[in-house]
Short mmCIF file of C-alpha atoms in Angstrom, two decimals:
data_model
loop_
_atom_site.label_atom_id
_atom_site.label_comp_id
_atom_site.label_asym_id
_atom_site.label_seq_id
_atom_site.Cartn_x
_atom_site.Cartn_y
_atom_site.Cartn_z
CA MET A 1 79.12 123.76 121.61
CA ALA A 2 81.32 126.82 122.46
CA ARG A 3 78.63 129.02 121.21
CA ARG A 4 75.75 127.46 123.36
CA LEU A 5 78.13 127.82 126.07
CA GLU A 6 78.53 131.20 125.61
CA GLU A 7 74.85 131.96 125.33
CA SER A 8 74.12 129.91 128.49
CA VAL A 9 76.43 132.43 130.05
CA GLY A 10 74.80 135.59 128.46
CA HIS A 11 71.33 133.94 129.99
CA LYS A 12 73.26 133.72 133.05
CA ASN A 13 74.08 137.51 133.34
CA GLU A 14 71.01 138.12 131.93
CA ALA A 15 68.93 136.92 134.84
CA LEU A 16 71.76 138.03 137.47
CA GLU A 17 71.34 141.87 136.28
CA THR A 18 67.47 141.72 136.75
CA GLY A 19 67.65 140.70 140.05
CA GLY A 20 66.71 137.36 139.30
CA ARG A 21 66.31 134.73 142.60
CA GLY A 22 66.73 131.15 142.73
CA PHE A 23 69.07 128.90 140.85
CA LEU A 24 71.01 129.77 138.20
CA MET A 25 69.91 128.71 134.55
CA ARG A 26 71.27 125.33 133.57
CA SER A 27 72.82 124.83 130.19
CA GLU A 28 71.05 121.94 128.39
CA ILE A 29 73.39 119.29 127.02
CA THR A 30 71.98 116.79 124.67
CA HIS A 31 73.11 113.08 124.91
CA ASP A 32 74.98 113.11 121.65
CA GLU A 33 77.05 116.47 123.10
CA HIS A 34 77.54 114.96 126.30
CA PRO A 35 81.70 113.93 126.58
CA LEU A 36 80.94 110.50 127.95
CA SER A 37 78.11 109.59 125.20
CA LEU A 38 79.25 106.24 123.40
CA GLY A 39 76.23 107.61 120.52
CA LYS A 40 77.25 107.06 117.06
CA THR A 41 76.57 110.69 116.31
CA SER A 42 78.26 111.95 119.44
CA VAL A 43 80.41 114.69 118.43
CA TRP A 44 82.55 113.75 121.69
CA ASN A 45 82.33 110.07 120.68
CA GLN A 46 83.92 110.85 117.35
CA PHE A 47 86.49 113.10 118.70
CA PHE A 48 88.00 110.44 120.81
CA GLN A 49 87.75 107.71 118.38
CA GLU A 50 89.87 109.92 115.85
CA THR A 51 92.22 110.29 118.32
CA GLU A 52 92.78 106.73 119.19
CA ILE A 53 93.20 106.43 115.71
CA ILE A 54 95.83 109.20 114.91
CA GLU A 55 97.38 108.08 118.12
CA GLN A 56 97.65 104.37 116.73
CA ILE A 57 98.97 105.60 113.33
CA GLU A 58 101.43 107.83 114.99
CA ARG A 59 103.21 105.12 116.66
CA ASP A 60 102.91 102.72 113.39
CA VAL A 61 104.45 105.40 111.29
CA LYS A 62 107.38 105.53 113.92
CA ARG A 63 108.21 101.90 113.75
CA THR A 64 107.79 101.81 109.80
CA HIS A 65 111.21 100.28 108.54
CA PRO A 66 113.53 101.15 111.58
CA ASP A 67 116.59 99.91 109.55
CA MET A 68 115.90 102.57 106.54
CA GLN A 69 117.20 105.92 107.17
CA PHE A 70 114.69 107.19 104.77
CA PHE A 71 111.95 106.31 107.08
CA CYS A 72 113.37 106.21 110.53
CA GLY A 73 116.08 108.60 111.94
CA ASP A 74 116.44 112.35 113.31
CA SER A 75 116.99 113.46 109.68
CA SER A 76 114.65 115.77 108.35
CA LEU A 77 114.38 114.21 105.27
CA ALA A 78 112.87 110.99 107.86
CA LYS A 79 110.98 113.41 109.69
CA SER A 80 109.31 114.56 106.53
CA ASN A 81 108.50 111.45 104.98
CA GLN A 82 107.31 110.33 108.47
CA GLU A 83 104.94 113.41 108.30
CA ALA A 84 103.88 112.56 104.64
CA LEU A 85 103.00 108.94 105.73
CA ARG A 86 101.08 110.11 108.80
CA HIS A 87 99.11 112.72 106.73
CA ILE A 88 98.18 110.13 103.97
CA LEU A 89 96.76 107.68 106.55
CA ILE A 90 94.91 109.96 108.36
CA ILE A 91 93.36 111.58 105.42
CA PHE A 92 92.37 108.05 103.96
CA ALA A 93 91.04 107.15 107.66
CA LYS A 94 88.66 110.07 107.40
CA LEU A 95 87.32 109.44 103.74
CA ASN A 96 86.66 105.79 104.69
CA PRO A 97 84.86 105.44 108.04
CA GLY A 98 83.69 102.13 106.99
CA ILE A 99 87.40 100.81 107.58
CA ARG A 100 89.34 103.75 108.78
CA TYR A 101 92.65 102.68 109.74
CA VAL A 102 93.94 99.28 110.29
CA GLN A 103 97.36 98.33 112.28
CA GLY A 104 99.55 97.34 109.29
CA MET A 105 98.34 99.86 106.60
CA ASN A 106 101.96 101.83 106.93
CA GLU A 107 103.47 99.00 105.63
CA ILE A 108 101.37 98.74 102.51
CA LEU A 109 101.80 102.84 101.76
CA ALA A 110 105.78 102.68 102.55
CA PRO A 111 106.62 101.05 98.80
CA LEU A 112 104.63 103.22 97.11
CA PHE A 113 105.55 106.76 98.83
CA TYR A 114 109.19 105.36 98.77
CA VAL A 115 109.00 105.23 94.81
CA PHE A 116 107.15 108.29 94.47
CA ARG A 117 109.81 110.12 96.80
CA ASN A 118 112.63 108.67 94.64
CA ASP A 119 111.70 109.60 91.52
CA PRO A 120 115.19 110.85 89.49
CA ASP A 121 112.81 113.48 87.87
CA GLN A 122 112.51 116.22 91.08
CA ASN A 123 109.63 117.97 89.44
CA ASN A 124 107.51 114.53 90.22
CA ALA A 125 109.27 114.05 93.23
CA VAL A 126 107.71 116.79 94.99
CA TYR A 127 104.34 115.36 94.41
CA ALA A 128 105.29 112.20 95.76
CA GLU A 129 102.51 112.75 98.55
CA ALA A 130 99.68 113.46 96.70
CA ASP A 131 100.82 110.44 94.44
CA ALA A 132 101.01 108.08 96.45
CA PHE A 133 97.92 109.00 98.60
CA PHE A 134 96.00 108.24 95.00
CA CYS A 135 98.20 105.19 94.47
CA PHE A 136 97.34 103.68 97.76
CA VAL A 137 93.70 104.53 97.88
CA GLU A 138 93.69 102.44 94.14
CA LEU A 139 95.53 99.41 95.96
CA LEU A 140 93.27 99.12 98.76
CA SER A 141 89.96 99.34 96.44
CA GLY A 142 90.68 95.79 95.43
CA PHE A 143 92.03 94.71 98.86
CA ARG A 144 89.89 96.73 101.15
CA ASP A 145 87.73 93.58 102.25
CA ASN A 146 90.31 91.97 103.44
CA PHE A 147 90.54 94.72 106.15
CA CYS A 148 86.69 95.17 106.91
CA GLN A 149 86.19 93.17 110.32
CA LYS A 150 82.38 92.63 109.42
CA LEU A 151 83.03 90.94 106.07
CA ASP A 152 85.66 88.51 107.98
CA ASN A 153 83.27 85.59 107.05
CA SER A 154 81.75 87.04 103.86
CA VAL A 155 82.52 85.38 100.38
CA VAL A 156 84.69 88.78 99.85
CA GLY A 157 86.59 88.76 103.39
CA ILE A 158 89.91 87.68 104.31
CA ARG A 159 88.83 84.08 105.35
CA SER A 160 87.56 83.88 102.05
CA THR A 161 90.58 84.90 100.46
CA ILE A 162 92.52 82.51 102.61
CA SER A 163 90.25 79.59 101.71
CA LYS A 164 90.84 80.40 97.80
CA LEU A 165 94.82 80.08 98.69
CA SER A 166 94.05 76.66 100.51
CA GLU A 167 92.42 75.34 97.43
CA LEU A 168 94.68 76.62 95.12
CA LEU A 169 97.62 74.58 96.68
CA LYS A 170 95.32 71.50 96.97
CA LYS A 171 94.54 71.86 93.41
CA HIS A 172 98.55 71.80 92.60
CA ASP A 173 100.15 69.83 95.51
CA GLY A 174 97.78 67.75 97.20
CA GLU A 175 100.33 66.03 98.99
CA LEU A 176 101.61 69.07 100.55
CA TRP A 177 97.96 70.29 101.46
CA ARG A 178 97.23 67.02 103.18
CA HIS A 179 100.28 67.19 105.20
CA LEU A 180 99.94 70.76 106.55
CA GLU A 181 96.05 70.98 107.04
CA ILE A 182 94.88 67.37 107.82
CA THR A 183 97.95 65.84 109.40
CA THR A 184 100.14 68.78 111.23
CA LYS A 185 96.60 70.92 111.41
CA VAL A 186 98.25 73.94 110.46
CA ASN A 187 95.84 76.16 109.76
CA PRO A 188 96.56 78.57 106.82
CA GLN A 189 95.26 81.74 108.83
CA PHE A 190 98.33 81.36 111.09
CA TYR A 191 100.50 82.12 108.30
CA ALA A 192 98.34 83.43 105.25
CA PHE A 193 96.77 86.30 107.14
CA ARG A 194 99.88 88.35 107.40
CA TRP A 195 101.04 87.03 103.95
CA ILE A 196 97.70 88.54 102.13
CA THR A 197 97.02 91.37 104.22
CA LEU A 198 100.21 93.35 103.89
CA LEU A 199 101.05 91.97 100.21
CA LEU A 200 104.15 90.10 101.45
CA THR A 201 105.58 93.08 102.85
CA GLN A 202 106.61 91.54 106.35
CA GLU A 203 108.19 88.25 104.73
CA PHE A 204 110.62 89.71 102.42
CA ASN A 205 113.56 92.79 102.57
CA PHE A 206 112.31 96.15 101.35
CA VAL A 207 113.99 95.41 97.99
CA ASP A 208 112.67 92.12 97.02
CA SER A 209 109.08 93.12 98.45
CA LEU A 210 109.40 95.94 95.27
CA HIS A 211 110.61 93.40 92.73
CA ILE A 212 107.59 91.10 93.97
CA TRP A 213 104.95 94.22 93.97
CA ASP A 214 106.36 94.80 90.13
CA ALA A 215 104.82 91.42 89.64
CA LEU A 216 101.71 92.23 91.49
CA LEU A 217 100.71 95.65 90.24
CA SER A 218 101.70 94.75 86.43
CA ASP A 219 100.06 91.43 86.29
CA PRO A 220 97.08 91.46 83.54
CA ASP A 221 95.08 89.43 85.86
CA GLY A 222 95.44 91.77 88.59
CA PRO A 223 97.06 91.78 92.32
CA GLN A 224 94.67 89.93 93.99
CA GLU A 225 94.94 86.40 91.89
CA THR A 226 98.84 87.35 91.51
CA LEU A 227 99.70 87.49 95.18
CA LEU A 228 97.40 84.05 95.58
CA ARG A 229 99.65 82.55 93.22
CA VAL A 230 102.89 84.03 94.57
CA CYS A 231 101.88 82.51 98.42
CA CYS A 232 100.88 79.19 96.99
CA ALA A 233 104.69 79.27 95.18
CA MET A 234 106.08 80.45 98.64
CA LEU A 235 104.50 76.77 99.78
CA ILE A 236 105.69 74.75 97.08
CA LEU A 237 109.11 76.19 97.19
CA VAL A 238 109.67 75.11 100.92
CA ARG A 239 107.57 71.49 100.35
CA LYS A 240 110.58 69.73 101.52
CA CYS A 241 111.09 71.09 104.91
CA LEU A 242 107.35 71.26 105.24
CA LEU A 243 106.63 67.50 104.61
CA ALA A 244 109.29 66.58 106.98
CA GLY A 245 107.91 68.77 109.84
CA ASP A 246 105.11 69.11 112.28
CA PHE A 247 103.22 71.44 113.59
CA THR A 248 105.67 73.46 115.33
CA SER A 249 108.75 73.59 112.92
CA ASN A 250 106.07 74.04 110.03
CA LEU A 251 104.31 77.17 111.68
CA LYS A 252 107.89 78.80 112.90
CA LEU A 253 108.88 78.29 109.02
CA LEU A 254 105.97 79.97 107.50
CA GLN A 255 106.09 82.44 109.89
CA ASN A 256 109.37 83.35 109.32
CA TYR A 257 109.68 82.92 105.95
CA PRO A 258 113.59 81.78 104.85
CA GLN A 259 115.13 83.81 102.13
CA THR A 260 114.58 82.91 98.54
CA ASN A 261 115.54 83.66 95.14
CA ILE A 262 112.92 86.15 94.10
CA ASN A 263 113.13 85.57 90.36
CA HIS A 264 112.56 81.96 90.79
CA LEU A 265 109.55 82.51 93.09
CA LEU A 266 107.75 84.60 90.92
CA TYR A 267 108.74 81.65 87.77
CA VAL A 268 107.13 79.25 90.25
CA ALA A 269 104.19 81.74 90.72
CA ASN A 270 103.76 82.27 87.09
CA LYS A 271 103.50 78.51 85.94
CA LEU A 272 100.30 78.47 88.41
CA ARG A 273 98.78 80.74 85.89
CA GLY A 274 95.56 79.92 84.42
CA SER A 275 94.58 77.90 87.05
CA SER A 276 93.83 79.77 90.04
CA ALA A 277 91.23 78.56 92.40
CA GLY A 278 87.57 79.57 91.98
#
C-alpha cells in the first residue's frame, strides 16, 4: 500500500511537471484496502482484529496467577516469563485462525511453561518457551473444539462435552443428578463450562492443579475422558451438601469449589474408569 501511494505521488508530480491542468490524479483504493472495510480479505480489517487479539492477550497475561512472583511482579524473571507467554499465545493465534485466541488460554499455558522453566537442568530450562509452545499446541489439539464457537452446538463442541458429563453423573449417581438438574434446575453449563475449558486450573490452587494434570496427561484413556471422570468425582464428593441445597447454594458451591484432598479426588475418579458415558 505504501508503494502504491508513492507511485501515486510520482504520477501527480509528473502531471504537475508537464503542466497538466485540472484535478490532480487520485490514488485508486480498492474496497479491501480501505481502512474501514470489514471484508474478510481486507488487510486493514485483519490488522485491527490482530491488534485487538494482541491487546486481549497482554491483558490476560498480566492477570495470570497474580499471587505468584514467577508470573507477576516487577522482577526481570516475571517480565521475561510474561513475555514468553505473550509470544506463545500470539503465535498460536496466528497459526490457528479458526480459533485464534480465546480468553483463558493463558491459564492452560501457565502450568506447562512453569514446569519447563523450572527444569533443574538449565540446559533444558533455556528452551522452556519452545517446549511449552509445542506441548500447548498438542494439548489444545485434543480440546480445540471446546474453544470453537461455531462448534458449540455440534457433537464435538463444548455443549456436547458437558452433556457427556451429565450422562456420566446420571449413570453413577442418579439421585444427585435428578436433584441438580430436575429439582433445583442447576444447568451443568453454569459450572462445568469453566471446569472443562480451563482444565480445572481455576478450581484448585496451582500446586493441586499440577497434581491433577499429572493424572490427566498420563492416563492411557487420554485427558478428555479423564477430565470428565474427575469432574464427575468432584460432584460426588460434595453430594451431601448438594442434596441439601437449593439452586442458589448449589450454584455458589460449584462455582467456588471447596478445598479437597486431591489424592482422594483422583481415587474416586479412577473408580469411575471403564464406565464413561458415550
